[in-house]
Short mmCIF file of C-alpha atoms in Angstrom, two decimals:
data_model
loop_
_atom_site.label_atom_id
_atom_site.label_comp_id
_atom_site.label_asym_id
_atom_site.label_seq_id
_atom_site.Cartn_x
_atom_site.Cartn_y
_atom_site.Cartn_z
CA UNK K 1474 116.40 13.89 -92.01
CA UNK K 1475 115.11 12.91 -88.59
CA UNK K 1476 111.72 11.13 -88.89
CA UNK K 1477 108.91 12.63 -86.85
CA UNK K 1478 106.04 10.45 -85.68
CA UNK K 1479 102.46 11.57 -85.37
CA UNK K 1480 101.83 12.00 -81.59
CA UNK K 1481 98.27 10.76 -82.13
CA UNK K 1482 99.54 7.40 -83.37
CA UNK K 1483 98.62 4.45 -81.14
CA UNK K 1484 101.48 2.92 -79.12
CA UNK K 1485 101.10 -0.36 -81.01
CA UNK K 1486 101.49 1.29 -84.43
CA UNK K 1487 104.30 3.56 -83.19
CA UNK K 1488 106.21 0.59 -81.79
CA UNK K 1489 105.79 -1.42 -84.97
CA UNK K 1490 107.17 1.36 -87.17
CA UNK K 1491 110.06 2.08 -84.82
CA UNK K 1492 111.06 -1.53 -84.29
CA UNK K 1493 110.90 -2.23 -87.99
CA UNK K 1494 113.65 0.35 -88.44
CA UNK K 1495 115.51 -0.97 -85.39
CA UNK K 1496 115.45 -4.55 -86.72
CA UNK K 1497 116.71 -3.37 -90.11
CA UNK K 1498 119.60 -1.71 -88.28
CA UNK K 1499 120.27 -4.86 -86.21
CA UNK K 1500 120.23 -6.96 -89.39
CA UNK K 1501 122.86 -4.70 -90.96
CA UNK K 1502 124.95 -4.79 -87.78
CA UNK K 1503 124.90 -8.60 -87.75
CA UNK K 1504 125.75 -8.86 -91.43
CA UNK K 1505 128.65 -6.44 -90.94
CA UNK K 1506 129.93 -8.27 -87.86
CA UNK K 1507 129.97 -11.60 -89.71
CA UNK K 1508 131.69 -10.13 -92.76
CA UNK K 1509 134.34 -8.46 -90.61
CA UNK K 1510 134.85 -11.61 -88.55
CA UNK K 1511 135.26 -13.91 -91.55
CA UNK K 1512 137.25 -11.41 -93.66
CA UNK K 1513 134.60 -10.91 -96.33
CA UNK K 1514 134.02 -7.74 -98.39
CA UNK K 1515 132.14 -5.17 -96.35
CA UNK K 1516 131.18 -1.50 -96.51
CA UNK K 1517 132.22 -0.64 -92.94
CA UNK K 1518 135.30 -1.26 -90.84
CA UNK K 1519 133.29 -1.26 -87.58
CA UNK K 1520 129.69 -1.99 -86.64
CA UNK K 1521 129.64 1.41 -84.94
CA UNK K 1522 129.95 3.16 -88.31
CA UNK K 1523 126.47 1.94 -89.24
CA UNK K 1524 124.00 4.79 -88.56
CA UNK K 1525 121.41 3.86 -85.96
CA UNK K 1526 117.83 5.08 -86.40
CA UNK K 1527 117.29 8.51 -84.89
CA UNK K 1528 114.75 8.29 -82.08
CA UNK K 1529 114.85 11.95 -81.05
CA UNK K 1530 111.28 12.75 -82.07
CA UNK K 1531 109.95 9.22 -81.84
CA UNK K 1532 106.87 8.88 -79.60
CA UNK K 1533 106.83 5.09 -79.36
CA UNK K 1534 107.14 3.53 -75.88
CA UNK K 1535 110.31 1.79 -77.10
CA UNK K 1536 111.95 5.08 -78.08
CA UNK K 1537 110.82 6.76 -74.87
CA UNK K 1538 112.58 4.08 -72.82
CA UNK K 1539 115.75 4.44 -74.88
CA UNK K 1540 115.75 8.18 -74.19
CA UNK K 1541 114.78 7.74 -70.53
CA UNK K 1542 117.98 5.79 -69.84
CA UNK K 1543 120.11 7.65 -72.42
CA UNK K 1544 120.99 4.29 -73.92
CA UNK K 1545 124.20 3.95 -75.86
CA UNK K 1546 124.50 1.81 -78.99
CA UNK K 1547 125.71 -1.22 -77.01
CA UNK K 1548 122.74 -1.19 -74.63
CA UNK K 1549 120.37 -0.68 -77.52
CA UNK K 1550 121.82 -3.57 -79.55
CA UNK K 1551 121.75 -5.94 -76.58
CA UNK K 1552 118.10 -5.07 -75.99
CA UNK K 1553 117.30 -5.68 -79.66
CA UNK K 1554 119.04 -9.07 -79.55
CA UNK K 1555 116.81 -10.10 -76.64
CA UNK K 1556 113.74 -8.71 -78.40
CA UNK K 1557 114.41 -10.24 -81.82
CA UNK K 1558 113.15 -13.81 -81.13
CA UNK K 1559 109.75 -12.36 -80.24
CA UNK K 1560 109.23 -9.95 -83.13
CA UNK K 1561 111.69 -10.79 -85.91
CA UNK K 1562 113.29 -14.20 -85.26
CA UNK K 1563 114.64 -14.61 -88.79
CA UNK K 1564 117.13 -11.81 -88.15
CA UNK K 1565 119.07 -14.22 -85.95
CA UNK K 1566 119.19 -17.08 -88.48
CA UNK K 1567 122.65 -15.90 -89.51
CA UNK K 1568 123.94 -17.47 -86.28
CA UNK K 1569 123.15 -20.93 -87.66
CA UNK K 1570 126.33 -20.61 -89.76
CA UNK K 1571 128.23 -23.86 -89.21
CA UNK K 1572 131.87 -24.38 -88.42
CA UNK K 1573 132.77 -26.90 -91.12
CA UNK K 1574 136.04 -27.80 -89.38
CA UNK K 1575 134.10 -29.31 -86.48
CA UNK K 1576 130.71 -29.95 -88.12
CA UNK K 1577 128.93 -27.84 -85.51
CA UNK K 1578 128.05 -24.23 -84.75
CA UNK K 1579 130.64 -21.66 -83.71
CA UNK K 1580 131.21 -21.58 -79.94
CA UNK K 1581 131.71 -17.82 -80.00
CA UNK K 1582 128.18 -17.28 -81.33
CA UNK K 1583 126.64 -18.64 -78.14
CA UNK K 1584 122.91 -19.27 -78.43
CA UNK K 1585 120.39 -21.85 -77.36
CA UNK K 1586 117.74 -23.99 -79.01
CA UNK K 1587 114.25 -23.80 -77.54
CA UNK K 1588 111.94 -26.72 -76.83
CA UNK K 1589 109.37 -25.49 -79.37
CA UNK K 1590 110.94 -22.43 -80.99
CA UNK K 1591 112.96 -23.51 -84.03
CA UNK K 1592 114.94 -20.29 -84.27
CA UNK K 1593 118.12 -19.06 -82.59
CA UNK K 1594 117.83 -17.88 -78.97
CA UNK K 1595 120.61 -15.47 -77.98
CA UNK K 1596 122.79 -15.78 -74.89
CA UNK K 1597 125.21 -13.38 -73.25
CA UNK K 1598 127.88 -14.89 -75.50
CA UNK K 1599 125.87 -13.82 -78.54
CA UNK K 1600 125.90 -10.22 -77.32
CA UNK K 1601 129.65 -10.41 -76.65
CA UNK K 1602 130.30 -11.67 -80.18
CA UNK K 1603 128.18 -8.99 -81.84
CA UNK K 1604 129.64 -6.12 -79.83
CA UNK K 1605 133.21 -7.27 -79.23
CA UNK K 1606 134.14 -10.23 -81.47
CA UNK K 1607 137.79 -10.86 -80.48
CA UNK K 1608 138.32 -7.54 -78.69
CA UNK K 1609 138.88 -8.65 -75.07
CA UNK K 1610 138.61 -5.13 -73.65
CA UNK K 1611 135.23 -4.63 -75.28
CA UNK K 1612 134.17 -8.10 -74.14
CA UNK K 1613 134.81 -7.06 -70.54
CA UNK K 1614 132.62 -4.02 -71.21
CA UNK K 1615 129.83 -6.39 -72.27
CA UNK K 1616 130.25 -8.21 -68.95
CA UNK K 1617 129.64 -4.87 -67.20
CA UNK K 1618 126.50 -4.26 -69.27
CA UNK K 1619 125.12 -7.65 -68.24
CA UNK K 1620 126.06 -7.30 -64.58
CA UNK K 1621 123.23 -7.29 -62.04
CA UNK K 1622 124.12 -3.73 -60.99
CA UNK K 1623 123.66 -2.31 -64.49
CA UNK K 1624 120.29 -0.64 -65.03
CA UNK K 1625 119.37 -3.10 -67.80
CA UNK K 1626 119.37 -5.87 -65.19
CA UNK K 1627 118.59 -3.85 -62.08
CA UNK K 1628 115.43 -2.41 -63.64
CA UNK K 1629 114.45 -5.89 -64.84
CA UNK K 1630 114.49 -4.85 -68.50
CA UNK K 1631 116.71 -7.80 -69.41
CA UNK K 1632 117.80 -10.95 -67.64
CA UNK K 1633 120.77 -13.27 -68.07
CA UNK K 1634 119.80 -16.76 -66.99
CA UNK K 1635 122.70 -18.04 -64.91
CA UNK K 1636 121.13 -20.94 -63.00
CA UNK K 1637 124.14 -23.15 -63.59
CA UNK K 1638 126.76 -21.34 -61.56
CA UNK K 1639 129.58 -23.65 -62.71
CA UNK K 1640 129.19 -22.58 -66.35
CA UNK K 1641 130.52 -19.39 -67.99
CA UNK K 1642 128.51 -16.29 -67.07
CA UNK K 1643 127.75 -15.38 -70.67
CA UNK K 1644 126.35 -18.82 -71.50
CA UNK K 1645 123.02 -17.91 -69.89
CA UNK K 1646 119.99 -17.09 -72.02
CA UNK K 1647 119.58 -13.37 -72.78
CA UNK K 1648 115.89 -12.57 -72.30
CA UNK K 1649 113.65 -9.54 -72.17
CA UNK K 1650 111.09 -9.21 -69.40
CA UNK K 1651 107.44 -9.84 -70.20
CA UNK K 1652 106.66 -6.36 -68.93
CA UNK K 1653 108.97 -4.71 -71.45
CA UNK K 1654 108.00 -7.08 -74.25
CA UNK K 1655 104.41 -5.93 -73.73
CA UNK K 1656 105.52 -2.29 -73.56
CA UNK K 1657 107.54 -2.60 -76.80
CA UNK K 1658 104.73 -4.30 -78.73
CA UNK K 1659 101.22 -3.35 -77.69
CA UNK K 1660 102.42 -0.42 -75.60
CA UNK K 1661 100.27 -1.72 -72.74
CA UNK K 1662 101.43 -2.55 -69.25
CA UNK K 1663 101.85 -6.27 -68.71
CA UNK K 1664 99.79 -7.68 -65.87
CA UNK K 1665 101.00 -11.13 -64.92
CA UNK K 1666 98.27 -13.77 -64.58
CA UNK K 1667 97.94 -15.88 -61.46
CA UNK K 1668 100.26 -18.90 -61.70
CA UNK K 1669 102.47 -21.16 -59.60
CA UNK K 1670 105.36 -18.81 -60.41
CA UNK K 1671 103.34 -15.71 -59.53
CA UNK K 1672 100.77 -16.67 -56.87
CA UNK K 1673 99.03 -13.31 -56.76
CA UNK K 1674 95.90 -11.96 -58.40
CA UNK K 1675 94.99 -8.36 -59.21
CA UNK K 1676 92.31 -6.75 -57.08
CA UNK K 1677 89.83 -4.31 -58.52
CA UNK K 1678 86.56 -2.78 -57.41
CA UNK K 1679 83.69 -0.83 -58.92
CA UNK K 1680 83.03 0.82 -55.58
CA UNK K 1681 84.23 4.28 -54.55
CA UNK K 1682 85.44 5.82 -51.28
CA UNK K 1683 81.92 6.94 -50.41
CA UNK K 1684 80.90 3.27 -50.39
CA UNK K 1685 83.42 2.54 -47.63
CA UNK K 1686 81.96 3.18 -44.20
CA UNK K 1687 84.60 3.62 -41.49
CA UNK K 1688 85.03 5.80 -38.44
CA UNK K 1689 86.98 9.04 -38.68
CA UNK K 1690 90.05 7.75 -36.84
CA UNK K 1691 90.47 4.86 -39.26
CA UNK K 1692 89.96 7.09 -42.30
CA UNK K 1693 92.58 9.56 -41.03
CA UNK K 1694 95.16 6.78 -40.97
CA UNK K 1695 94.17 5.62 -44.44
CA UNK K 1696 94.61 9.19 -45.69
CA UNK K 1697 98.21 9.02 -44.46
CA UNK K 1698 98.86 6.13 -46.84
CA UNK K 1699 97.22 8.05 -49.68
CA UNK K 1700 99.37 11.04 -48.89
CA UNK K 1701 102.52 8.90 -48.99
CA UNK K 1702 101.57 7.45 -52.39
CA UNK K 1703 100.98 10.95 -53.80
CA UNK K 1704 104.03 12.66 -52.34
CA UNK K 1705 106.67 9.95 -51.83
CA UNK K 1706 108.81 11.10 -54.77
CA UNK K 1707 108.89 14.68 -53.52
CA UNK K 1708 109.72 13.59 -49.98
CA UNK K 1709 112.39 11.05 -50.89
CA UNK K 1710 114.08 12.85 -53.78
CA UNK K 1711 113.37 16.57 -53.67
CA UNK K 1712 113.37 16.88 -49.88
CA UNK K 1713 116.24 14.44 -49.46
CA UNK K 1714 114.50 12.13 -46.99
CA UNK K 1715 115.78 9.17 -48.99
CA UNK K 1716 119.08 9.57 -47.13
CA UNK K 1717 117.41 8.85 -43.80
CA UNK K 1718 114.38 6.63 -44.33
CA UNK K 1719 113.79 3.48 -46.31
CA UNK K 1720 111.64 3.66 -49.44
CA UNK K 1721 108.15 2.23 -49.46
CA UNK K 1722 105.35 2.08 -46.95
CA UNK K 1723 104.41 -0.87 -44.75
CA UNK K 1724 101.12 -1.08 -42.92
CA UNK K 1725 99.00 -3.59 -41.02
CA UNK K 1726 95.23 -3.72 -41.39
CA UNK K 1727 93.67 -5.69 -38.57
CA UNK K 1728 90.15 -6.31 -37.36
CA UNK K 1729 87.21 -8.71 -37.77
CA UNK K 1730 86.40 -10.19 -41.20
CA UNK K 1731 84.23 -8.10 -43.50
CA UNK K 1732 85.14 -4.72 -42.00
CA UNK K 1733 86.65 -3.24 -45.18
CA UNK K 1734 90.33 -4.25 -45.21
CA UNK K 1735 90.33 -5.69 -48.73
CA UNK K 1736 88.07 -2.94 -50.09
CA UNK K 1737 90.39 -0.29 -48.64
CA UNK K 1738 93.40 -1.86 -50.35
CA UNK K 1739 91.48 -1.92 -53.63
CA UNK K 1740 90.39 1.71 -53.29
CA UNK K 1741 93.93 2.86 -52.50
CA UNK K 1742 95.07 1.35 -55.79
CA UNK K 1743 92.08 2.63 -57.73
CA UNK K 1744 92.41 6.21 -56.50
CA UNK K 1745 96.15 6.30 -57.25
CA UNK K 1746 95.88 4.33 -60.54
CA UNK K 1747 98.10 1.59 -59.09
CA UNK K 1748 97.64 -2.14 -59.47
CA UNK K 1749 96.90 -4.02 -56.27
CA UNK K 1750 97.98 -7.66 -56.10
CA UNK K 1751 96.54 -9.96 -53.49
CA UNK K 1752 99.09 -12.62 -52.57
CA UNK K 1753 97.70 -16.12 -52.12
CA UNK K 1754 99.64 -17.29 -49.08
CA UNK K 1755 98.35 -20.84 -49.44
CA UNK K 1756 100.38 -21.03 -52.66
CA UNK K 1757 103.40 -19.23 -51.19
CA UNK K 1758 104.04 -21.21 -48.03
CA UNK K 1759 105.63 -24.58 -48.76
CA UNK K 1760 106.74 -27.46 -46.60
CA UNK K 1761 109.79 -27.92 -48.82
CA UNK K 1762 113.01 -26.23 -47.79
CA UNK K 1763 113.74 -23.14 -49.86
CA UNK K 1764 110.42 -23.13 -51.72
CA UNK K 1765 108.73 -20.46 -49.61
CA UNK K 1766 111.64 -18.05 -50.14
CA UNK K 1767 111.64 -18.86 -53.85
CA UNK K 1768 107.90 -18.17 -54.13
CA UNK K 1769 108.29 -14.88 -52.24
CA UNK K 1770 111.25 -13.90 -54.41
CA UNK K 1771 109.14 -14.43 -57.55
CA UNK K 1772 106.56 -11.98 -56.23
CA UNK K 1773 108.92 -9.30 -54.92
CA UNK K 1774 111.27 -9.52 -57.92
CA UNK K 1775 108.36 -9.05 -60.31
CA UNK K 1776 106.93 -6.16 -58.27
CA UNK K 1777 110.19 -4.42 -57.39
CA UNK K 1778 110.22 -1.81 -60.15
CA UNK K 1779 106.47 -1.49 -60.51
CA UNK K 1780 104.20 0.89 -58.71
CA UNK K 1781 102.24 -1.99 -57.24
CA UNK K 1782 100.53 -2.40 -53.90
CA UNK K 1783 101.12 -5.87 -52.45
CA UNK K 1784 98.28 -7.08 -50.24
CA UNK K 1785 98.91 -10.09 -48.00
CA UNK K 1786 95.50 -11.19 -46.77
CA UNK K 1787 95.22 -13.50 -43.74
CA UNK K 1788 98.87 -12.76 -43.16
CA UNK K 1789 99.09 -14.76 -39.94
CA UNK K 1790 100.09 -17.84 -41.97
CA UNK K 1791 103.40 -16.29 -42.91
CA UNK K 1792 103.85 -13.28 -40.69
CA UNK K 1793 102.86 -14.90 -37.42
CA UNK K 1794 104.90 -15.01 -34.26
CA UNK K 1795 108.16 -16.88 -34.50
CA UNK K 1796 108.89 -19.85 -32.32
CA UNK K 1797 111.90 -20.73 -30.21
CA UNK K 1798 114.64 -22.59 -32.06
CA UNK K 1799 113.71 -25.95 -30.54
CA UNK K 1800 114.46 -27.98 -33.66
CA UNK K 1801 115.56 -27.69 -37.27
CA UNK K 1802 111.99 -27.11 -38.45
CA UNK K 1803 111.56 -24.13 -36.12
CA UNK K 1804 114.90 -22.68 -37.17
CA UNK K 1805 113.96 -22.95 -40.81
CA UNK K 1806 110.54 -21.36 -40.23
CA UNK K 1807 112.28 -18.45 -38.50
CA UNK K 1808 114.69 -18.21 -41.42
CA UNK K 1809 111.71 -17.81 -43.78
CA UNK K 1810 110.33 -15.01 -41.61
CA UNK K 1811 113.71 -13.27 -41.53
CA UNK K 1812 113.95 -13.45 -45.32
CA UNK K 1813 110.45 -12.07 -45.70
CA UNK K 1814 111.17 -9.27 -43.27
CA UNK K 1815 114.18 -8.21 -45.31
CA UNK K 1816 112.29 -8.27 -48.61
CA UNK K 1817 109.46 -6.19 -47.16
CA UNK K 1818 111.89 -3.65 -45.77
CA UNK K 1819 113.64 -3.32 -49.13
CA UNK K 1820 110.46 -3.16 -51.21
CA UNK K 1821 109.99 0.39 -52.54
CA UNK K 1822 106.23 0.14 -52.92
CA UNK K 1823 103.30 -0.20 -50.54
CA UNK K 1824 102.90 -3.46 -48.61
CA UNK K 1825 99.65 -4.13 -46.75
CA UNK K 1826 99.30 -7.01 -44.33
CA UNK K 1827 95.82 -8.00 -43.22
CA UNK K 1828 95.01 -10.01 -40.13
CA UNK K 1829 92.00 -10.58 -37.94
CA UNK K 1830 94.07 -10.12 -34.79
CA UNK K 1831 96.95 -7.74 -34.22
CA UNK K 1832 98.33 -10.04 -31.53
CA UNK K 1833 98.94 -12.76 -34.14
CA UNK K 1834 101.59 -10.71 -35.93
CA UNK K 1835 105.25 -11.08 -34.98
CA UNK K 1836 106.60 -8.04 -33.15
CA UNK K 1837 109.61 -7.95 -35.48
CA UNK K 1838 107.20 -7.01 -38.27
CA UNK K 1839 105.11 -4.71 -36.12
CA UNK K 1840 108.13 -2.51 -35.29
CA UNK K 1841 108.72 -1.93 -38.98
CA UNK K 1842 105.19 -0.87 -39.90
CA UNK K 1843 104.63 2.80 -40.63
CA UNK K 1844 101.06 2.35 -39.44
CA UNK K 1845 98.82 -0.25 -37.82
CA UNK K 1846 95.20 0.47 -38.68
CA UNK K 1847 92.32 -1.07 -36.76
CA UNK K 1848 89.13 -1.87 -38.68
CA UNK K 1849 86.49 -2.24 -35.95
CA UNK K 1850 83.06 -3.75 -36.19
CA UNK K 1851 80.85 -0.90 -37.36
CA UNK K 1852 78.84 0.95 -34.75
CA UNK K 1853 75.02 1.14 -35.13
CA UNK K 1854 75.12 4.43 -37.04
CA UNK K 1855 77.72 3.01 -39.43
CA UNK K 1856 75.76 -0.20 -39.81
CA UNK K 1857 72.72 1.86 -40.79
CA UNK K 1858 74.76 3.53 -43.54
CA UNK K 1859 75.88 0.12 -44.78
CA UNK K 1860 72.32 -1.23 -44.83
CA UNK K 1861 71.07 1.88 -46.64
CA UNK K 1862 73.81 1.73 -49.27
CA UNK K 1863 73.32 -2.00 -49.80
CA UNK K 1864 69.56 -1.81 -50.28
CA UNK K 1865 69.46 1.47 -52.18
CA UNK K 1866 67.02 1.15 -55.10
CA UNK K 1867 65.09 -1.73 -53.57
CA UNK K 1868 61.51 -1.53 -52.35
CA UNK K 1869 61.36 -2.35 -48.65
CA UNK K 1870 58.38 -4.46 -47.63
CA UNK K 1871 56.13 -3.99 -44.57
CA UNK K 1872 57.96 -4.13 -41.27
CA UNK K 1873 61.44 -3.61 -42.75
CA UNK K 1874 63.05 -0.95 -40.55
CA UNK K 1875 66.73 -0.69 -41.46
CA UNK K 1876 67.47 1.56 -38.48
CA UNK K 1877 66.05 -1.00 -36.10
CA UNK K 1878 67.93 -3.82 -37.85
CA UNK K 1879 71.19 -1.84 -37.64
CA UNK K 1880 70.67 -1.29 -33.92
CA UNK K 1881 69.79 -4.88 -33.17
CA UNK K 1882 72.27 -6.94 -35.22
CA UNK K 1883 76.05 -6.48 -35.10
CA UNK K 1884 77.16 -7.29 -38.61
CA UNK K 1885 80.14 -6.12 -40.65
CA UNK K 1886 79.85 -4.71 -44.16
CA UNK K 1887 80.84 -7.98 -45.79
CA UNK K 1888 78.11 -9.84 -43.92
CA UNK K 1889 75.53 -7.22 -44.91
CA UNK K 1890 76.45 -7.76 -48.57
CA UNK K 1891 75.89 -11.48 -48.06
CA UNK K 1892 72.43 -10.71 -46.67
CA UNK K 1893 71.78 -8.54 -49.73
CA UNK K 1894 72.63 -11.51 -51.97
CA UNK K 1895 70.10 -13.73 -50.15
CA UNK K 1896 67.37 -11.08 -50.30
CA UNK K 1897 67.93 -10.19 -53.96
CA UNK K 1898 67.71 -13.85 -54.98
CA UNK K 1899 64.42 -14.18 -53.13
CA UNK K 1900 63.12 -10.98 -54.74
CA UNK K 1901 64.07 -11.93 -58.28
CA UNK K 1902 62.36 -15.28 -57.90
CA UNK K 1903 59.16 -13.42 -56.97
CA UNK K 1904 59.51 -11.24 -60.04
CA UNK K 1905 60.15 -7.90 -58.33
CA UNK K 1906 62.55 -5.84 -56.24
CA UNK K 1907 60.66 -5.90 -52.96
CA UNK K 1908 62.68 -6.93 -49.92
CA UNK K 1909 60.62 -8.77 -47.33
CA UNK K 1910 61.37 -8.91 -43.62
CA UNK K 1911 61.47 -12.70 -43.61
CA UNK K 1912 64.13 -12.61 -46.37
CA UNK K 1913 66.25 -10.20 -44.33
CA UNK K 1914 65.95 -12.33 -41.23
CA UNK K 1915 66.87 -15.49 -43.13
CA UNK K 1916 70.01 -13.79 -44.47
CA UNK K 1917 70.93 -12.49 -41.02
CA UNK K 1918 70.44 -15.93 -39.46
CA UNK K 1919 72.77 -17.44 -42.06
CA UNK K 1920 75.50 -14.95 -41.20
CA UNK K 1921 75.14 -15.56 -37.49
CA UNK K 1922 75.26 -19.32 -37.95
CA UNK K 1923 78.66 -18.93 -39.66
CA UNK K 1924 79.97 -17.60 -36.34
CA UNK K 1925 78.13 -20.18 -34.25
CA UNK K 1926 75.55 -17.65 -33.08
CA UNK K 1927 71.78 -17.66 -33.10
CA UNK K 1928 69.25 -14.89 -33.63
#
């Protein structure tokens, strides 16, 4: 009888019940493989005679992924091997069987020993032994399953660590991605933390579109990006445009600081329920040969199959104009730019570059942007809206005329928020919410001094 799960069950509970059955199946498969290999009494003549759990009506995220890719038994068993060290490591203890003839483990079992983990860590060789044993034809099939073009690898579900190119392909560690490990356990999407390997942090905002004050021309261009995010699948797949245009959307936001570039990126993600990652270019660009490309690869590889928006703030550092090939350093810098250009072109998601000046960006990038959106300093009527939104709910003291202030002082939205911070601190120290003119003027003077200006 096919088990049916309660659809109201939480993903965590559903995964635990499903994977408990899956690990029981894997345990029986391993026991059968060893008995067959060593000529011991066994119920089955093939591991494929062992009935796998039926996932037809299983609502767990694990089962949904299995059905999404119509996984065969081989794909499913390889995935369980990679998953086992994380959720049921004792299942793999059978691989510690020693070869008494040589006083060591069996070469054909593969496997690695971790620095801290005391259990068995599977390799590609482990998968080949379980699925194929001495069957060379089936072993070659395993090689196909672990090839970079197979969906298990292409979709970054699994990875086969092959850093040492001079060693056998299957000797690399067989690992499951953190994203899918999170999906198969808690059922939640994994959001990588900022690190040296992933120098990007997730942007979020509590503001809404009505809090963003921009002119109509700028908003029209932003709506084009929103439209692409909503309808890209229909355009590329159903309408067949994927045959003629590259996937993804590339845009440049340029204009003075504080004019809404970062907020717009955050709101695009929020409105489409997409994560926005702000790339820290100071951690990406390296003086060491090959490191910049490696850092970029870590970001794009992690983001490739996610519906993420990548936001490169202050992009001039990496996307700036290339120099003439006057020396080896220039040639290498241009090589970095060329690599980056290719990765951006191939990225299927949304890439946003932000710069204060459009002229700072290399033309090779500019030609490949779907849009270049200018964020101007707000006009007086827009500044008034920003002042009114910022100080909504505050009591304005004598002489505070926001309309007059908006007319007189050219400040961007980010600067106005900084003024709000100064004024609110002054107000809270006085024990109220009254904003005094002298507080406003002090905040404005601070912002002007940052730009070397005086009031």
